[in-house]
Amino acid sequence: MAEYRAYRRAEQERSPGEHTWWDARWTPLADDGCGNSLFVSQAPGPSFGRIGDHAKDGGGPFSEDGASASLGAFPESTAHGLHDGHWGEYEPYVDDDGFLDWREPDADIVVAWDMQEMNRRYGFG
């Protein structure tokens, strides 16, 4: 992942005492192409094995909602979000290219899942 390499370079070039915004013991899972990502923490302590939310230049907080408690809890939580129509502060939608994405809710946008079309398009079911 190109962003991970950039994070590592930036961390190595960091001056002593400068704010740390990335930890080399974080393994990226997904990114948005804008410098924000989800990662699994391999750092010893209470964050070990948890999913963190890295905001560009802002460190990596860990949610307390249980959805990010482990790599196993994360996809289960995501599946519930797809079923329920919301995941934390986000709602699922399919973008213009047919990919699943998450966005902040907007009162003017109606999210409607056509599961038959999704199954046909992606070969599920």
mmCIF file of N, CA and C in Angstrom:
data_model
loop_
_atom_site.group_PDB
_atom_site.id
_atom_site.type_symbol
_atom_site.label_atom_id
_atom_site.label_comp_id
_atom_site.label_asym_id
_atom_site.label_seq_id
_atom_site.Cartn_x
_atom_site.Cartn_y
_atom_site.Cartn_z
ATOM 1 N N MET A 1 0.849 -1.165 0.000
ATOM 2 C CA MET A 1 0.000 0.000 0.000
ATOM 3 C C MET A 1 0.902 1.238 0.000
ATOM 4 N N ALA A 2 0.719 2.084 -0.973
ATOM 5 C CA ALA A 2 1.557 3.282 -1.134
ATOM 6 C C ALA A 2 1.429 4.224 0.066
ATOM 7 N N GLU A 3 0.220 4.359 0.596
ATOM 8 C CA GLU A 3 0.044 5.257 1.742
ATOM 9 C C GLU A 3 0.824 4.759 2.949
ATOM 10 N N TYR A 4 0.861 3.441 3.154
ATOM 11 C CA TYR A 4 1.598 2.896 4.285
ATOM 12 C C TYR A 4 3.085 3.234 4.162
ATOM 13 N N ARG A 5 3.625 3.087 2.972
ATOM 14 C CA ARG A 5 5.043 3.439 2.760
ATOM 15 C C ARG A 5 5.271 4.923 3.031
ATOM 16 N N ALA A 6 4.339 5.758 2.615
ATOM 17 C CA ALA A 6 4.469 7.202 2.878
ATOM 18 C C ALA A 6 4.392 7.483 4.377
ATOM 19 N N TYR A 7 3.484 6.790 5.089
ATOM 20 C CA TYR A 7 3.389 6.950 6.544
ATOM 21 C C TYR A 7 4.713 6.578 7.198
ATOM 22 N N ARG A 8 5.270 5.444 6.765
ATOM 23 C CA ARG A 8 6.530 4.973 7.359
ATOM 24 C C ARG A 8 7.665 5.968 7.111
ATOM 25 N N ARG A 9 7.753 6.492 5.885
ATOM 26 C CA ARG A 9 8.801 7.491 5.578
ATOM 27 C C ARG A 9 8.628 8.723 6.456
ATOM 28 N N ALA A 10 7.400 9.201 6.568
ATOM 29 C CA ALA A 10 7.141 10.395 7.376
ATOM 30 C C ALA A 10 7.490 10.138 8.838
ATOM 31 N N GLU A 11 7.173 8.957 9.335
ATOM 32 C CA GLU A 11 7.471 8.623 10.724
ATOM 33 C C GLU A 11 8.986 8.554 10.956
ATOM 34 N N GLN A 12 9.710 8.014 9.994
ATOM 35 C CA GLN A 12 11.162 7.909 10.122
ATOM 36 C C GLN A 12 11.827 9.276 10.061
ATOM 37 N N GLU A 13 11.208 10.224 9.358
ATOM 38 C CA GLU A 13 11.777 11.566 9.226
ATOM 39 C C GLU A 13 11.336 12.498 10.351
ATOM 40 N N ARG A 14 10.478 12.000 11.216
ATOM 41 C CA ARG A 14 9.953 12.804 12.330
ATOM 42 C C ARG A 14 11.073 13.178 13.288
ATOM 43 N N SER A 15 11.055 14.397 13.742
ATOM 44 C CA SER A 15 12.035 14.875 14.726
ATOM 45 C C SER A 15 11.661 14.361 16.109
ATOM 46 N N PRO A 16 12.653 14.134 16.992
ATOM 47 C CA PRO A 16 12.335 13.716 18.361
ATOM 48 C C PRO A 16 11.418 14.748 19.024
ATOM 49 N N GLY A 17 10.392 14.272 19.681
ATOM 50 C CA GLY A 17 9.445 15.153 20.352
ATOM 51 C C GLY A 17 8.313 15.636 19.466
ATOM 52 N N GLU A 18 8.419 15.431 18.152
ATOM 53 C CA GLU A 18 7.358 15.837 17.223
ATOM 54 C C GLU A 18 6.162 14.899 17.388
ATOM 55 N N HIS A 19 4.951 15.437 17.205
ATOM 56 C CA HIS A 19 3.711 14.658 17.352
ATOM 57 C C HIS A 19 3.743 13.411 16.468
ATOM 58 N N THR A 20 3.418 12.265 17.041
ATOM 59 C CA THR A 20 3.332 11.007 16.292
ATOM 60 C C THR A 20 1.911 10.839 15.787
ATOM 61 N N TRP A 21 1.747 10.664 14.495
ATOM 62 C CA TRP A 21 0.413 10.478 13.946
ATOM 63 C C TRP A 21 0.265 9.134 13.250
ATOM 64 N N TRP A 22 1.329 8.334 13.245
ATOM 65 C CA TRP A 22 1.272 6.987 12.689
ATOM 66 C C TRP A 22 2.192 6.108 13.500
ATOM 67 N N ASP A 23 1.808 4.864 13.728
ATOM 68 C CA ASP A 23 2.614 3.907 14.475
ATOM 69 C C ASP A 23 2.992 2.774 13.524
ATOM 70 N N ALA A 24 4.256 2.420 13.472
ATOM 71 C CA ALA A 24 4.732 1.371 12.576
ATOM 72 C C ALA A 24 4.095 0.016 12.893
ATOM 73 N N ARG A 25 3.498 -0.113 14.057
ATOM 74 C CA ARG A 25 2.860 -1.382 14.453
ATOM 75 C C ARG A 25 1.393 -1.431 14.050
ATOM 76 N N TRP A 26 0.930 -0.467 13.257
ATOM 77 C CA TRP A 26 -0.416 -0.476 12.712
ATOM 78 C C TRP A 26 -0.362 -1.063 11.311
ATOM 79 N N THR A 27 -1.210 -2.044 11.033
ATOM 80 C CA THR A 27 -1.266 -2.670 9.714
ATOM 81 C C THR A 27 -2.509 -2.162 8.999
ATOM 82 N N PRO A 28 -2.346 -1.425 7.893
ATOM 83 C CA PRO A 28 -3.509 -0.864 7.190
ATOM 84 C C PRO A 28 -4.425 -1.948 6.619
ATOM 85 N N LEU A 29 -5.718 -1.707 6.701
ATOM 86 C CA LEU A 29 -6.732 -2.601 6.130
ATOM 87 C C LEU A 29 -7.383 -1.981 4.898
ATOM 88 N N ALA A 30 -7.673 -0.698 4.991
ATOM 89 C CA ALA A 30 -8.381 -0.002 3.915
ATOM 90 C C ALA A 30 -8.037 1.471 3.993
ATOM 91 N N ASP A 31 -8.087 2.133 2.849
ATOM 92 C CA ASP A 31 -7.853 3.578 2.850
ATOM 93 C C ASP A 31 -8.804 4.243 1.882
ATOM 94 N N ASP A 32 -8.949 5.549 2.036
ATOM 95 C CA ASP A 32 -9.867 6.291 1.171
ATOM 96 C C ASP A 32 -9.154 7.063 0.069
ATOM 97 N N GLY A 33 -7.841 6.897 -0.042
ATOM 98 C CA GLY A 33 -7.081 7.589 -1.070
ATOM 99 C C GLY A 33 -6.776 9.033 -0.723
ATOM 100 N N CYS A 34 -7.218 9.489 0.430
ATOM 101 C CA CYS A 34 -6.997 10.880 0.851
ATOM 102 C C CYS A 34 -6.137 10.964 2.109
ATOM 103 N N GLY A 35 -5.552 9.844 2.516
ATOM 104 C CA GLY A 35 -4.698 9.845 3.692
ATOM 105 C C GLY A 35 -5.361 9.325 4.955
ATOM 106 N N ASN A 36 -6.591 8.880 4.858
ATOM 107 C CA ASN A 36 -7.302 8.316 6.007
ATOM 108 C C ASN A 36 -7.406 6.806 5.808
ATOM 109 N N SER A 37 -7.345 6.053 6.898
ATOM 110 C CA SER A 37 -7.373 4.608 6.746
ATOM 111 C C SER A 37 -7.891 3.915 7.998
ATOM 112 N N LEU A 38 -8.209 2.643 7.826
ATOM 113 C CA LEU A 38 -8.507 1.751 8.931
ATOM 114 C C LEU A 38 -7.309 0.823 9.067
ATOM 115 N N PHE A 39 -6.988 0.441 10.292
ATOM 116 C CA PHE A 39 -5.820 -0.402 10.512
ATOM 117 C C PHE A 39 -6.066 -1.353 11.672
ATOM 118 N N VAL A 40 -5.244 -2.411 11.741
ATOM 119 C CA VAL A 40 -5.233 -3.316 12.884
ATOM 120 C C VAL A 40 -3.997 -2.972 13.688
ATOM 121 N N SER A 41 -4.165 -2.768 14.970
ATOM 122 C CA SER A 41 -3.040 -2.429 15.834
ATOM 123 C C SER A 41 -2.320 -3.696 16.286
ATOM 124 N N GLN A 42 -1.007 -3.681 16.123
ATOM 125 C CA GLN A 42 -0.158 -4.758 16.615
ATOM 126 C C GLN A 42 0.684 -4.275 17.793
ATOM 127 N N ALA A 43 0.344 -3.092 18.306
ATOM 128 C CA ALA A 43 1.070 -2.519 19.436
ATOM 129 C C ALA A 43 0.664 -3.243 20.719
ATOM 130 N N PRO A 44 1.633 -3.569 21.586
ATOM 131 C CA PRO A 44 1.286 -4.226 22.846
ATOM 132 C C PRO A 44 0.361 -3.340 23.686
ATOM 133 N N GLY A 45 -0.470 -3.966 24.474
ATOM 134 C CA GLY A 45 -1.358 -3.215 25.349
ATOM 135 C C GLY A 45 -2.809 -3.373 24.967
ATOM 136 N N PRO A 46 -3.666 -2.494 25.470
ATOM 137 C CA PRO A 46 -5.118 -2.647 25.273
ATOM 138 C C PRO A 46 -5.572 -2.477 23.819
ATOM 139 N N SER A 47 -4.760 -1.865 22.971
ATOM 140 C CA SER A 47 -5.173 -1.688 21.578
ATOM 141 C C SER A 47 -4.792 -2.880 20.696
ATOM 142 N N PHE A 48 -4.043 -3.837 21.218
ATOM 143 C CA PHE A 48 -3.580 -4.966 20.405
ATOM 144 C C PHE A 48 -4.752 -5.709 19.767
ATOM 145 N N GLY A 49 -4.699 -5.858 18.438
ATOM 146 C CA GLY A 49 -5.719 -6.579 17.692
ATOM 147 C C GLY A 49 -6.968 -5.786 17.382
ATOM 148 N N ARG A 50 -7.037 -4.550 17.827
ATOM 149 C CA ARG A 50 -8.226 -3.727 17.587
ATOM 150 C C ARG A 50 -8.114 -2.984 16.262
ATOM 151 N N ILE A 51 -9.250 -2.601 15.717
ATOM 152 C CA ILE A 51 -9.315 -1.805 14.487
ATOM 153 C C ILE A 51 -9.319 -0.336 14.895
ATOM 154 N N GLY A 52 -8.414 0.433 14.307
ATOM 155 C CA GLY A 52 -8.350 1.862 14.561
ATOM 156 C C GLY A 52 -8.747 2.646 13.325
ATOM 157 N N ASP A 53 -9.061 3.893 13.528
ATOM 158 C CA ASP A 53 -9.491 4.790 12.454
ATOM 159 C C ASP A 53 -8.468 5.908 12.363
ATOM 160 N N HIS A 54 -7.578 5.818 11.371
ATOM 161 C CA HIS A 54 -6.510 6.796 11.224
ATOM 162 C C HIS A 54 -6.978 7.962 10.359
ATOM 163 N N ALA A 55 -7.019 9.129 10.944
ATOM 164 C CA ALA A 55 -7.341 10.344 10.197
ATOM 165 C C ALA A 55 -6.031 11.034 9.859
ATOM 166 N N LYS A 56 -5.884 11.429 8.616
ATOM 167 C CA LYS A 56 -4.639 12.050 8.157
ATOM 168 C C LYS A 56 -4.185 13.123 9.136
ATOM 169 N N ASP A 57 -2.964 12.985 9.584
ATOM 170 C CA ASP A 57 -2.332 13.913 10.519
ATOM 171 C C ASP A 57 -3.017 13.974 11.873
ATOM 172 N N GLY A 58 -3.880 12.992 12.184
ATOM 173 C CA GLY A 58 -4.609 13.089 13.438
ATOM 174 C C GLY A 58 -4.473 11.901 14.367
ATOM 175 N N GLY A 59 -3.584 10.978 14.106
ATOM 176 C CA GLY A 59 -3.454 9.822 14.971
ATOM 177 C C GLY A 59 -4.477 8.762 14.645
ATOM 178 N N GLY A 60 -4.677 7.835 15.555
ATOM 179 C CA GLY A 60 -5.570 6.722 15.286
ATOM 180 C C GLY A 60 -6.393 6.317 16.475
ATOM 181 N N PRO A 61 -7.539 6.947 16.686
ATOM 182 C CA PRO A 61 -8.377 6.562 17.817
ATOM 183 C C PRO A 61 -9.041 5.202 17.592
ATOM 184 N N PHE A 62 -9.460 4.600 18.689
ATOM 185 C CA PHE A 62 -10.152 3.323 18.658
ATOM 186 C C PHE A 62 -11.561 3.540 19.172
ATOM 187 N N SER A 63 -12.535 3.076 18.401
ATOM 188 C CA SER A 63 -13.937 3.206 18.782
ATOM 189 C C SER A 63 -14.218 2.338 20.001
ATOM 190 N N GLU A 64 -15.127 2.782 20.819
ATOM 191 C CA GLU A 64 -15.522 2.023 22.001
ATOM 192 C C GLU A 64 -16.842 1.288 21.787
ATOM 193 N N ASP A 65 -17.358 1.279 20.546
ATOM 194 C CA ASP A 65 -18.673 0.692 20.314
ATOM 195 C C ASP A 65 -18.664 -0.818 20.137
ATOM 196 N N GLY A 66 -17.510 -1.455 20.140
ATOM 197 C CA GLY A 66 -17.421 -2.905 19.997
ATOM 198 C C GLY A 66 -17.279 -3.370 18.572
ATOM 199 N N ALA A 67 -17.672 -2.550 17.593
ATOM 200 C CA ALA A 67 -17.568 -2.936 16.189
ATOM 201 C C ALA A 67 -16.120 -3.132 15.770
ATOM 202 N N SER A 68 -15.222 -2.417 16.418
ATOM 203 C CA SER A 68 -13.812 -2.466 16.050
ATOM 204 C C SER A 68 -12.970 -3.168 17.111
ATOM 205 N N ALA A 69 -13.617 -3.991 17.928
ATOM 206 C CA ALA A 69 -12.907 -4.653 19.010
ATOM 207 C C ALA A 69 -11.889 -5.660 18.497
ATOM 208 N N SER A 70 -12.125 -6.208 17.308
ATOM 209 C CA SER A 70 -11.204 -7.184 16.741
ATOM 210 C C SER A 70 -11.438 -7.287 15.246
ATOM 211 N N LEU A 71 -10.521 -7.957 14.573
ATOM 212 C CA LEU A 71 -10.677 -8.158 13.138
ATOM 213 C C LEU A 71 -11.909 -9.011 12.856
ATOM 214 N N GLY A 72 -12.255 -9.935 13.735
ATOM 215 C CA GLY A 72 -13.448 -10.752 13.561
ATOM 216 C C GLY A 72 -14.735 -9.972 13.771
ATOM 217 N N ALA A 73 -14.735 -9.040 14.718
ATOM 218 C CA ALA A 73 -15.936 -8.246 14.999
ATOM 219 C C ALA A 73 -16.219 -7.241 13.884
ATOM 220 N N PHE A 74 -15.191 -6.804 13.188
ATOM 221 C CA PHE A 74 -15.340 -5.770 12.173
ATOM 222 C C PHE A 74 -16.251 -6.194 11.010
ATOM 223 N N PRO A 75 -15.997 -7.342 10.334
ATOM 224 C CA PRO A 75 -16.905 -7.712 9.237
ATOM 225 C C PRO A 75 -18.319 -8.041 9.715
ATOM 226 N N GLU A 76 -18.429 -8.594 10.926
ATOM 227 C CA GLU A 76 -19.755 -8.866 11.471
ATOM 228 C C GLU A 76 -20.523 -7.563 11.662
ATOM 229 N N SER A 77 -19.849 -6.561 12.200
ATOM 230 C CA SER A 77 -20.465 -5.254 12.391
ATOM 231 C C SER A 77 -20.852 -4.637 11.051
ATOM 232 N N THR A 78 -19.986 -4.792 10.054
ATOM 233 C CA THR A 78 -20.262 -4.255 8.721
ATOM 234 C C THR A 78 -21.492 -4.927 8.118
ATOM 235 N N ALA A 79 -21.595 -6.241 8.280
ATOM 236 C CA ALA A 79 -22.763 -6.966 7.764
ATOM 237 C C ALA A 79 -24.044 -6.469 8.433
ATOM 238 N N HIS A 80 -23.981 -6.249 9.738
ATOM 239 C CA HIS A 80 -25.148 -5.704 10.435
ATOM 240 C C HIS A 80 -25.483 -4.307 9.896
ATOM 241 N N GLY A 81 -24.449 -3.505 9.609
ATOM 242 C CA GLY A 81 -24.672 -2.173 9.050
ATOM 243 C C GLY A 81 -25.350 -2.222 7.696
ATOM 244 N N LEU A 82 -24.962 -3.178 6.870
ATOM 245 C CA LEU A 82 -25.610 -3.337 5.569
ATOM 246 C C LEU A 82 -27.071 -3.749 5.751
ATOM 247 N N HIS A 83 -27.302 -4.637 6.671
ATOM 248 C CA HIS A 83 -28.668 -5.110 6.922
ATOM 249 C C HIS A 83 -29.540 -4.006 7.506
ATOM 250 N N ASP A 84 -29.001 -3.266 8.480
ATOM 251 C CA ASP A 84 -29.775 -2.243 9.180
ATOM 252 C C ASP A 84 -29.847 -0.911 8.435
ATOM 253 N N GLY A 85 -28.939 -0.701 7.468
ATOM 254 C CA GLY A 85 -28.939 0.550 6.712
ATOM 255 C C GLY A 85 -28.119 1.655 7.341
ATOM 256 N N HIS A 86 -27.380 1.346 8.402
ATOM 257 C CA HIS A 86 -26.470 2.342 8.986
ATOM 258 C C HIS A 86 -25.361 1.605 9.740
ATOM 259 N N TRP A 87 -24.206 2.230 9.796
ATOM 260 C CA TRP A 87 -23.052 1.667 10.496
ATOM 261 C C TRP A 87 -22.398 2.817 11.235
ATOM 262 N N GLY A 88 -22.671 2.905 12.519
ATOM 263 C CA GLY A 88 -22.192 4.047 13.280
ATOM 264 C C GLY A 88 -22.830 5.308 12.735
ATOM 265 N N GLU A 89 -22.010 6.231 12.286
ATOM 266 C CA GLU A 89 -22.499 7.501 11.742
ATOM 267 C C GLU A 89 -22.701 7.452 10.229
ATOM 268 N N TYR A 90 -22.527 6.296 9.610
ATOM 269 C CA TYR A 90 -22.558 6.200 8.158
ATOM 270 C C TYR A 90 -23.675 5.305 7.669
ATOM 271 N N GLU A 91 -24.054 5.531 6.401
ATOM 272 C CA GLU A 91 -25.016 4.675 5.742
ATOM 273 C C GLU A 91 -24.371 4.108 4.483
ATOM 274 N N PRO A 92 -24.747 2.889 4.099
ATOM 275 C CA PRO A 92 -24.166 2.293 2.893
ATOM 276 C C PRO A 92 -24.841 2.813 1.631
ATOM 277 N N TYR A 93 -24.085 2.842 0.564
ATOM 278 C CA TYR A 93 -24.661 3.127 -0.750
ATOM 279 C C TYR A 93 -23.753 2.545 -1.814
ATOM 280 N N VAL A 94 -24.295 2.412 -3.010
ATOM 281 C CA VAL A 94 -23.525 1.920 -4.139
ATOM 282 C C VAL A 94 -23.207 3.118 -5.017
ATOM 283 N N ASP A 95 -21.914 3.320 -5.286
ATOM 284 C CA ASP A 95 -21.510 4.491 -6.072
ATOM 285 C C ASP A 95 -21.796 4.284 -7.554
ATOM 286 N N ASP A 96 -21.460 5.269 -8.372
ATOM 287 C CA ASP A 96 -21.761 5.221 -9.806
ATOM 288 C C ASP A 96 -21.050 4.088 -10.535
ATOM 289 N N ASP A 97 -19.963 3.574 -9.945
ATOM 290 C CA ASP A 97 -19.228 2.459 -10.550
ATOM 291 C C ASP A 97 -19.681 1.104 -10.027
ATOM 292 N N GLY A 98 -20.686 1.102 -9.147
ATOM 293 C CA GLY A 98 -21.221 -0.137 -8.620
ATOM 294 C C GLY A 98 -20.504 -0.669 -7.396
ATOM 295 N N PHE A 99 -19.674 0.157 -6.747
ATOM 296 C CA PHE A 99 -18.951 -0.282 -5.564
ATOM 297 C C PHE A 99 -19.665 0.171 -4.294
ATOM 298 N N LEU A 100 -19.580 -0.668 -3.267
ATOM 299 C CA LEU A 100 -20.128 -0.316 -1.972
ATOM 300 C C LEU A 100 -19.269 0.773 -1.358
ATOM 301 N N ASP A 101 -19.920 1.765 -0.782
ATOM 302 C CA ASP A 101 -19.224 2.838 -0.087
ATOM 303 C C ASP A 101 -20.082 3.236 1.108
ATOM 304 N N TRP A 102 -19.536 4.055 1.984
ATOM 305 C CA TRP A 102 -20.247 4.533 3.164
ATOM 306 C C TRP A 102 -20.204 6.050 3.157
ATOM 307 N N ARG A 103 -21.286 6.664 3.541
ATOM 308 C CA ARG A 103 -21.331 8.120 3.577
ATOM 309 C C ARG A 103 -22.112 8.576 4.794
ATOM 310 N N GLU A 104 -21.916 9.844 5.121
ATOM 311 C CA GLU A 104 -22.696 10.432 6.205
ATOM 312 C C GLU A 104 -24.128 10.600 5.713
ATOM 313 N N PRO A 105 -25.088 10.321 6.568
ATOM 314 C CA PRO A 105 -26.488 10.402 6.143
ATOM 315 C C PRO A 105 -26.866 11.794 5.645
ATOM 316 N N ASP A 106 -27.709 11.815 4.641
ATOM 317 C CA ASP A 106 -28.198 13.060 4.059
ATOM 318 C C ASP A 106 -29.712 12.900 3.913
ATOM 319 N N ALA A 107 -30.451 13.793 4.473
ATOM 320 C CA ALA A 107 -31.914 13.680 4.474
ATOM 321 C C ALA A 107 -32.503 13.664 3.065
ATOM 322 N N ASP A 108 -31.794 14.218 2.091
ATOM 323 C CA ASP A 108 -32.320 14.290 0.733
ATOM 324 C C ASP A 108 -32.039 13.039 -0.096
ATOM 325 N N ILE A 109 -31.282 12.098 0.444
ATOM 326 C CA ILE A 109 -30.883 10.915 -0.327
ATOM 327 C C ILE A 109 -31.559 9.685 0.256
ATOM 328 N N VAL A 110 -32.207 8.925 -0.593
ATOM 329 C CA VAL A 110 -32.855 7.692 -0.160
ATOM 330 C C VAL A 110 -31.962 6.527 -0.568
ATOM 331 N N VAL A 111 -31.637 5.670 0.402
ATOM 332 C CA VAL A 111 -30.823 4.491 0.121
ATOM 333 C C VAL A 111 -31.758 3.315 -0.086
ATOM 334 N N ALA A 112 -31.701 2.708 -1.269
ATOM 335 C CA ALA A 112 -32.532 1.549 -1.563
ATOM 336 C C ALA A 112 -31.634 0.460 -2.132
ATOM 337 N N TRP A 113 -31.644 -0.687 -1.514
ATOM 338 C CA TRP A 113 -30.821 -1.807 -1.965
ATOM 339 C C TRP A 113 -31.651 -2.698 -2.869
ATOM 340 N N ASP A 114 -31.144 -2.950 -4.053
ATOM 341 C CA ASP A 114 -31.766 -3.891 -4.968
ATOM 342 C C ASP A 114 -30.915 -5.158 -4.905
ATOM 343 N N MET A 115 -31.252 -6.041 -3.964
ATOM 344 C CA MET A 115 -30.422 -7.218 -3.728
ATOM 345 C C MET A 115 -30.410 -8.159 -4.930
ATOM 346 N N GLN A 116 -31.486 -8.261 -5.669
ATOM 347 C CA GLN A 116 -31.485 -9.108 -6.867
ATOM 348 C C GLN A 116 -30.459 -8.592 -7.872
ATOM 349 N N GLU A 117 -30.433 -7.280 -8.092
ATOM 350 C CA GLU A 117 -29.469 -6.689 -9.025
ATOM 351 C C GLU A 117 -28.042 -6.872 -8.513
ATOM 352 N N MET A 118 -27.819 -6.684 -7.221
ATOM 353 C CA MET A 118 -26.468 -6.854 -6.662
ATOM 354 C C MET A 118 -26.024 -8.309 -6.804
ATOM 355 N N ASN A 119 -26.926 -9.245 -6.529
ATOM 356 C CA ASN A 119 -26.582 -10.659 -6.675
ATOM 357 C C ASN A 119 -26.273 -11.000 -8.129
ATOM 358 N N ARG A 120 -27.062 -10.465 -9.042
ATOM 359 C CA ARG A 120 -26.833 -10.717 -10.468
ATOM 360 C C ARG A 120 -25.490 -10.133 -10.903
ATOM 361 N N ARG A 121 -25.253 -8.910 -10.519
ATOM 362 C CA ARG A 121 -24.040 -8.195 -10.949
ATOM 363 C C ARG A 121 -22.768 -8.840 -10.407
ATOM 364 N N TYR A 122 -22.807 -9.282 -9.159
ATOM 365 C CA TYR A 122 -21.592 -9.772 -8.528
ATOM 366 C C TYR A 122 -21.564 -11.286 -8.359
ATOM 367 N N GLY A 123 -22.568 -11.984 -8.885
ATOM 368 C CA GLY A 123 -22.548 -13.444 -8.885
ATOM 369 C C GLY A 123 -22.811 -14.100 -7.557
ATOM 370 N N PHE A 124 -23.516 -13.428 -6.678
ATOM 371 C CA PHE A 124 -23.851 -14.030 -5.389
ATOM 372 C C PHE A 124 -25.185 -14.748 -5.497
ATOM 373 N N GLY A 125 -25.443 -15.588 -4.549
ATOM 374 C CA GLY A 125 -26.748 -16.214 -4.442
ATOM 375 C C GLY A 125 -26.850 -17.398 -5.296
#
